Coordinates of C-alpha atoms in Angstrom, one line a residue:
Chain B
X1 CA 14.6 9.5 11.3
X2 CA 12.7 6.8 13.2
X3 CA 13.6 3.6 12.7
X4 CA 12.0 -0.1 13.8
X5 CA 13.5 -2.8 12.9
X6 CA 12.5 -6.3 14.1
X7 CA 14.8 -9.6 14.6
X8 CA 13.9 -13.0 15.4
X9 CA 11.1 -14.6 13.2
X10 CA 11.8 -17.9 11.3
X11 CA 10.2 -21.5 11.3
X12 CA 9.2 -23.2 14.3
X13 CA 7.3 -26.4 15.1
X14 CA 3.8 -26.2 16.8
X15 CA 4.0 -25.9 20.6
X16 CA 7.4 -24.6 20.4
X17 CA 8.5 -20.9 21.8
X18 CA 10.1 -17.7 19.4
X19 CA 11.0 -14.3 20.6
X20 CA 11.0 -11.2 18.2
X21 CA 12.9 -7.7 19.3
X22 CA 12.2 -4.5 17.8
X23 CA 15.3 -2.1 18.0
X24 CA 13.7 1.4 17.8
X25 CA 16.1 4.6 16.8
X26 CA 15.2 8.0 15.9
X27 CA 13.2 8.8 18.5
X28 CA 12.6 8.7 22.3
X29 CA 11.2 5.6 23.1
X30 CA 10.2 5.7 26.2
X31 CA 7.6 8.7 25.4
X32 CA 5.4 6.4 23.2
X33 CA 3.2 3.2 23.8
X34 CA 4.3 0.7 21.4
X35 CA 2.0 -2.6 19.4
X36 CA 3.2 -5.4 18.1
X37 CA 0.9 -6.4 14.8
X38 CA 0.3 -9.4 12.8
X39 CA -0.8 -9.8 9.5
X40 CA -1.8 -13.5 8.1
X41 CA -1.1 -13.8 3.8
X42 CA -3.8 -12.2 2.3
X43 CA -5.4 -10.7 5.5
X44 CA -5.7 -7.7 7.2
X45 CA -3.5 -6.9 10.2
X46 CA -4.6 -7.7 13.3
X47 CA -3.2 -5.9 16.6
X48 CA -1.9 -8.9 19.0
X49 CA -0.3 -6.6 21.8
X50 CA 0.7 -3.2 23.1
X51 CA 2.1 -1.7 25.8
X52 CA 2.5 1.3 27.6
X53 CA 5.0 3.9 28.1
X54 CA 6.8 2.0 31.1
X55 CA 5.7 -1.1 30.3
X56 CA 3.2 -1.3 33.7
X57 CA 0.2 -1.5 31.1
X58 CA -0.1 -4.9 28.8
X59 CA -3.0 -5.9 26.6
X60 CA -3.5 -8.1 24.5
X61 CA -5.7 -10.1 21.7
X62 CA -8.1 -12.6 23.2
X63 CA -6.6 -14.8 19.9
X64 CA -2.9 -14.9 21.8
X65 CA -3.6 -14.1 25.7
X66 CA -1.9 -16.3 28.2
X67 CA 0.5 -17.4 25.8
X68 CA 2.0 -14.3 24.5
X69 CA 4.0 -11.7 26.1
X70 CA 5.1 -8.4 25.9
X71 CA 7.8 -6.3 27.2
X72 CA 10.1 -3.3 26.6
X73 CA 13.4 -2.4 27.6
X74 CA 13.7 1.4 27.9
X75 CA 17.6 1.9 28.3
X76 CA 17.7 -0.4 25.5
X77 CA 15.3 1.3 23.2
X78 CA 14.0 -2.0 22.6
X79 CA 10.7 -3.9 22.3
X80 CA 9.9 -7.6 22.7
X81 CA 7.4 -10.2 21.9
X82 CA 7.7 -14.1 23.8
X83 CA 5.5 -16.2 22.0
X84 CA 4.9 -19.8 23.4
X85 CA 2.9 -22.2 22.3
X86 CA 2.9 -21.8 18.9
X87 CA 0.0 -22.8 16.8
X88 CA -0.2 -23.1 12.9
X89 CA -2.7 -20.0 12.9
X90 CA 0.2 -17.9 14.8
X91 CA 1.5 -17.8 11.0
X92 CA 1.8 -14.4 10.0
X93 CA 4.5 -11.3 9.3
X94 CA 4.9 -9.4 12.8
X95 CA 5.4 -5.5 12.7
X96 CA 6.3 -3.7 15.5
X97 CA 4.5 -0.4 15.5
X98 CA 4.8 2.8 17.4
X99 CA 1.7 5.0 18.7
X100 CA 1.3 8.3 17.2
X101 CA 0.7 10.5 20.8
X102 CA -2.1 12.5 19.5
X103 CA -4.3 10.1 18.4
X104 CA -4.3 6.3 19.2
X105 CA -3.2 5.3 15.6
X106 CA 0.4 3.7 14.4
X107 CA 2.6 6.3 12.6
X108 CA 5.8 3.8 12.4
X109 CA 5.9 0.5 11.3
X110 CA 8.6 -1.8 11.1
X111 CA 9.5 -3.8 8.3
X112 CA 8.3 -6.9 9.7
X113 CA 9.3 -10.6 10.9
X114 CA 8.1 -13.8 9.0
X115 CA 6.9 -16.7 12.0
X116 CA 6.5 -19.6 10.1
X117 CA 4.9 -22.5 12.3
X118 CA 4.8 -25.7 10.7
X119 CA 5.8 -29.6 11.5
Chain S
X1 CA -15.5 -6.4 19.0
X2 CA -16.5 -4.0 16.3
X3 CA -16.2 -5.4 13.0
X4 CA -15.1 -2.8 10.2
X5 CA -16.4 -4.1 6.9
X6 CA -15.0 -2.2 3.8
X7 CA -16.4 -1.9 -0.1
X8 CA -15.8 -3.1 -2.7
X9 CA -12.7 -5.8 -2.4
X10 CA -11.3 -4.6 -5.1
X11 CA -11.3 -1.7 -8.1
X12 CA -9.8 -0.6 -11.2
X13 CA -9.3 3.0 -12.1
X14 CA -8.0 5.0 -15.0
X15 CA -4.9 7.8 -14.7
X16 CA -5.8 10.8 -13.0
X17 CA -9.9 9.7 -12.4
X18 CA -11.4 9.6 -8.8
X19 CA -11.3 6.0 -6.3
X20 CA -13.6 5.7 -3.5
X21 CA -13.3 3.3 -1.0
X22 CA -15.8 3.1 1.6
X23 CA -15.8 1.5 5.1
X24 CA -18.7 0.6 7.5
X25 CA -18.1 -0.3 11.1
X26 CA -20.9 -2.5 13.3
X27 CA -21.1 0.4 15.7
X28 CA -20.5 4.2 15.5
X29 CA -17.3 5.6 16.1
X30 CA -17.6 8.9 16.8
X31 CA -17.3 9.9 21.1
X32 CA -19.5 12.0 21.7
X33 CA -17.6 14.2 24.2
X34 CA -14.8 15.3 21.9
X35 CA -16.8 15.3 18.6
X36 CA -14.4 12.5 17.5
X37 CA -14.5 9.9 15.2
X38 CA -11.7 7.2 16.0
X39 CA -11.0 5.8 12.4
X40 CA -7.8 5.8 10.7
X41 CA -6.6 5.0 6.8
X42 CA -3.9 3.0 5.6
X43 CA -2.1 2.1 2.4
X44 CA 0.1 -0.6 2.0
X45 CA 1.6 -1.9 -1.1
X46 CA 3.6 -5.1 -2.0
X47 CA 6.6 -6.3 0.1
X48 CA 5.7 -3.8 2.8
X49 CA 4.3 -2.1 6.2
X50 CA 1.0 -0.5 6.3
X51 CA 1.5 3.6 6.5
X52 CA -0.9 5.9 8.1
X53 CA -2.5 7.9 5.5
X54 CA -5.4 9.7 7.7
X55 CA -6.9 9.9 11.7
X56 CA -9.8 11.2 13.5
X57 CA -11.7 10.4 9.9
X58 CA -10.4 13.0 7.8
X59 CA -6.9 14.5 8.9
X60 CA -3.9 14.1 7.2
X61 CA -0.7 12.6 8.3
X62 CA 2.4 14.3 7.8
X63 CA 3.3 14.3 4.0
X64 CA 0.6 12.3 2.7
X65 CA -0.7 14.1 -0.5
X66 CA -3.7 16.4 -0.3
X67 CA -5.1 14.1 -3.0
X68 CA -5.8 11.6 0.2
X69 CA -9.4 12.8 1.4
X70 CA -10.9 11.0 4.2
X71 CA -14.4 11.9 4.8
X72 CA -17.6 10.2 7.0
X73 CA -18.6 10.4 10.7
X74 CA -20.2 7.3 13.1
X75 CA -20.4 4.3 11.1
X76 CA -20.1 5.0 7.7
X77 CA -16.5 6.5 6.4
X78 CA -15.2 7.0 2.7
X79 CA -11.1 7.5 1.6
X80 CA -11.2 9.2 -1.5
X81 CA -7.8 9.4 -4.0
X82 CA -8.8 12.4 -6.1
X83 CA -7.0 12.1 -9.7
X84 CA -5.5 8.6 -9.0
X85 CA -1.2 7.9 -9.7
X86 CA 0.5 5.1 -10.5
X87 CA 2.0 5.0 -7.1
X88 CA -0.9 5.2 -5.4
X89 CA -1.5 1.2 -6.6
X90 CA -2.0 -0.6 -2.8
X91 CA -3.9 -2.2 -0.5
X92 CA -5.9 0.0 1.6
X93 CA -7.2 -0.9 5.2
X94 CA -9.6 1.1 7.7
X95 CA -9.3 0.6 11.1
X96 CA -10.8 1.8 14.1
X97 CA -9.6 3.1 17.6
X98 CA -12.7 3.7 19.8
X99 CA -13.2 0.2 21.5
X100 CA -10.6 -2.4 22.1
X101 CA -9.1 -4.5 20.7
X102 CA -8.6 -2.2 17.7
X103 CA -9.9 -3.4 14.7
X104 CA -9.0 -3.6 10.7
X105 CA -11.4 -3.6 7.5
X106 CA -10.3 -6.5 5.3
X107 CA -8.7 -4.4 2.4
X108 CA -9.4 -2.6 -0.6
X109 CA -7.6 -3.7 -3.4
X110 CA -6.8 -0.6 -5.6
X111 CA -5.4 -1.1 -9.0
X112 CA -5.1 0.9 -12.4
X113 CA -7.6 0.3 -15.0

């Protein structure tokens, strides 16, 4: 069955750096575009980055761009997030999520990483 | 971007009586060239991920219960739960596909009454 499951999160200082990994399983990776979504307590999610197939295609939310980065690792089966510059509204659960083919939706979710920034 | 406003917040209903959730987004949805309309339903209750409930408005995802009816086309879109269940207690979102970046209602709070 497909499986996501994400590694990294934790608390970090403003300004510092964090990487999250998403190990995928169950299916083959490299046929799908994968996201990497954030969602703040209380709010709704809000998609921060995806990227395509071979990982040629990045975009990314205007709330995170030039600081964030994503990337994938296809003989790995493995998706990751760099996140620099942390702020205190970076604060959120991260899912990694894959894209259904047939319609630009997520039909897999991880179960998410808590980033914690805070002095 | 295209904001996706939902109503209400929140709403209480009894055992095995009808929910409607409704969403609104600040431009239509629906391209014109495939008859489409890019909007999507999710639930997610406590402690975990979102799960894709319905796409293009009104289809099911795999093994979601036919009691899950998405219905609307443009800008105006309704999720309707049928005969409510206890584990059908969530959060549920909206969110639309058609112009980037992708974009999320701010919830529905759905509880037993």
């Amino acid at each position: 069955q497909v499986q996501l499951v994400e590694s990294g999160g934790g608390v970090v200082q403003p300004g510092r750096s964090l990487r999250l990994s998403c190990a995928a399983s169950g299916f083959t990776f490299s046929d799908h575009f994968m996201h990497w979504i954030r969602q703040a307590p209380g709010k709704g999610p809000e998609r921060v980055a995806v990227i395509s197939y071979d990982g040629t295609d990045k975009f990314y939310a205007d709330s995170v761009k030039g600081r964030f980065t994503i990337s994938r690792d296809n003989s790995k089966n493995t998706l990751y997030l760099q996140m620099n510059s942390l702020r205190t509204d970076d604060t959120a659960m991260y899912y990694c999520a894959r894209e259904k083919n047939s319609a630009m939706v997520f039909d897999y979710w991880g179960q998410g990483k808590l980033v914690t920034v805070s002095s | 971007d295209i904001v996706m406003t939902q109503s209400p917040d929140s709403l209480a209903v009894s055992l095995g009586e009808r929910a409607t959730i409704n969403c609104k987004s600040s431009q239509s949805v629906l391209y014109s060239s495939n008859s489409k309309n890019y909007l999507a339903w999710y639930q997610q209750k406590p402690g975990q991920p979102p799960k894709l409930l319905i796409y293009w408005a009104s289809t099911r995802e795999s093994g979601v219960p036919d009691r899950f009816i998405g219905s609307g086309s443009g800008t105006d879109f309704s999720l309707t739960i049928s005969s409510l269940q206890a584990e059908d207690v969530a959060v549920y979102y909206c969110q639309q596909y058609y112009g980037t970046p992708w974009t999320f209602g701010q919830g529905t709070k759905v509880e037993i009454k």
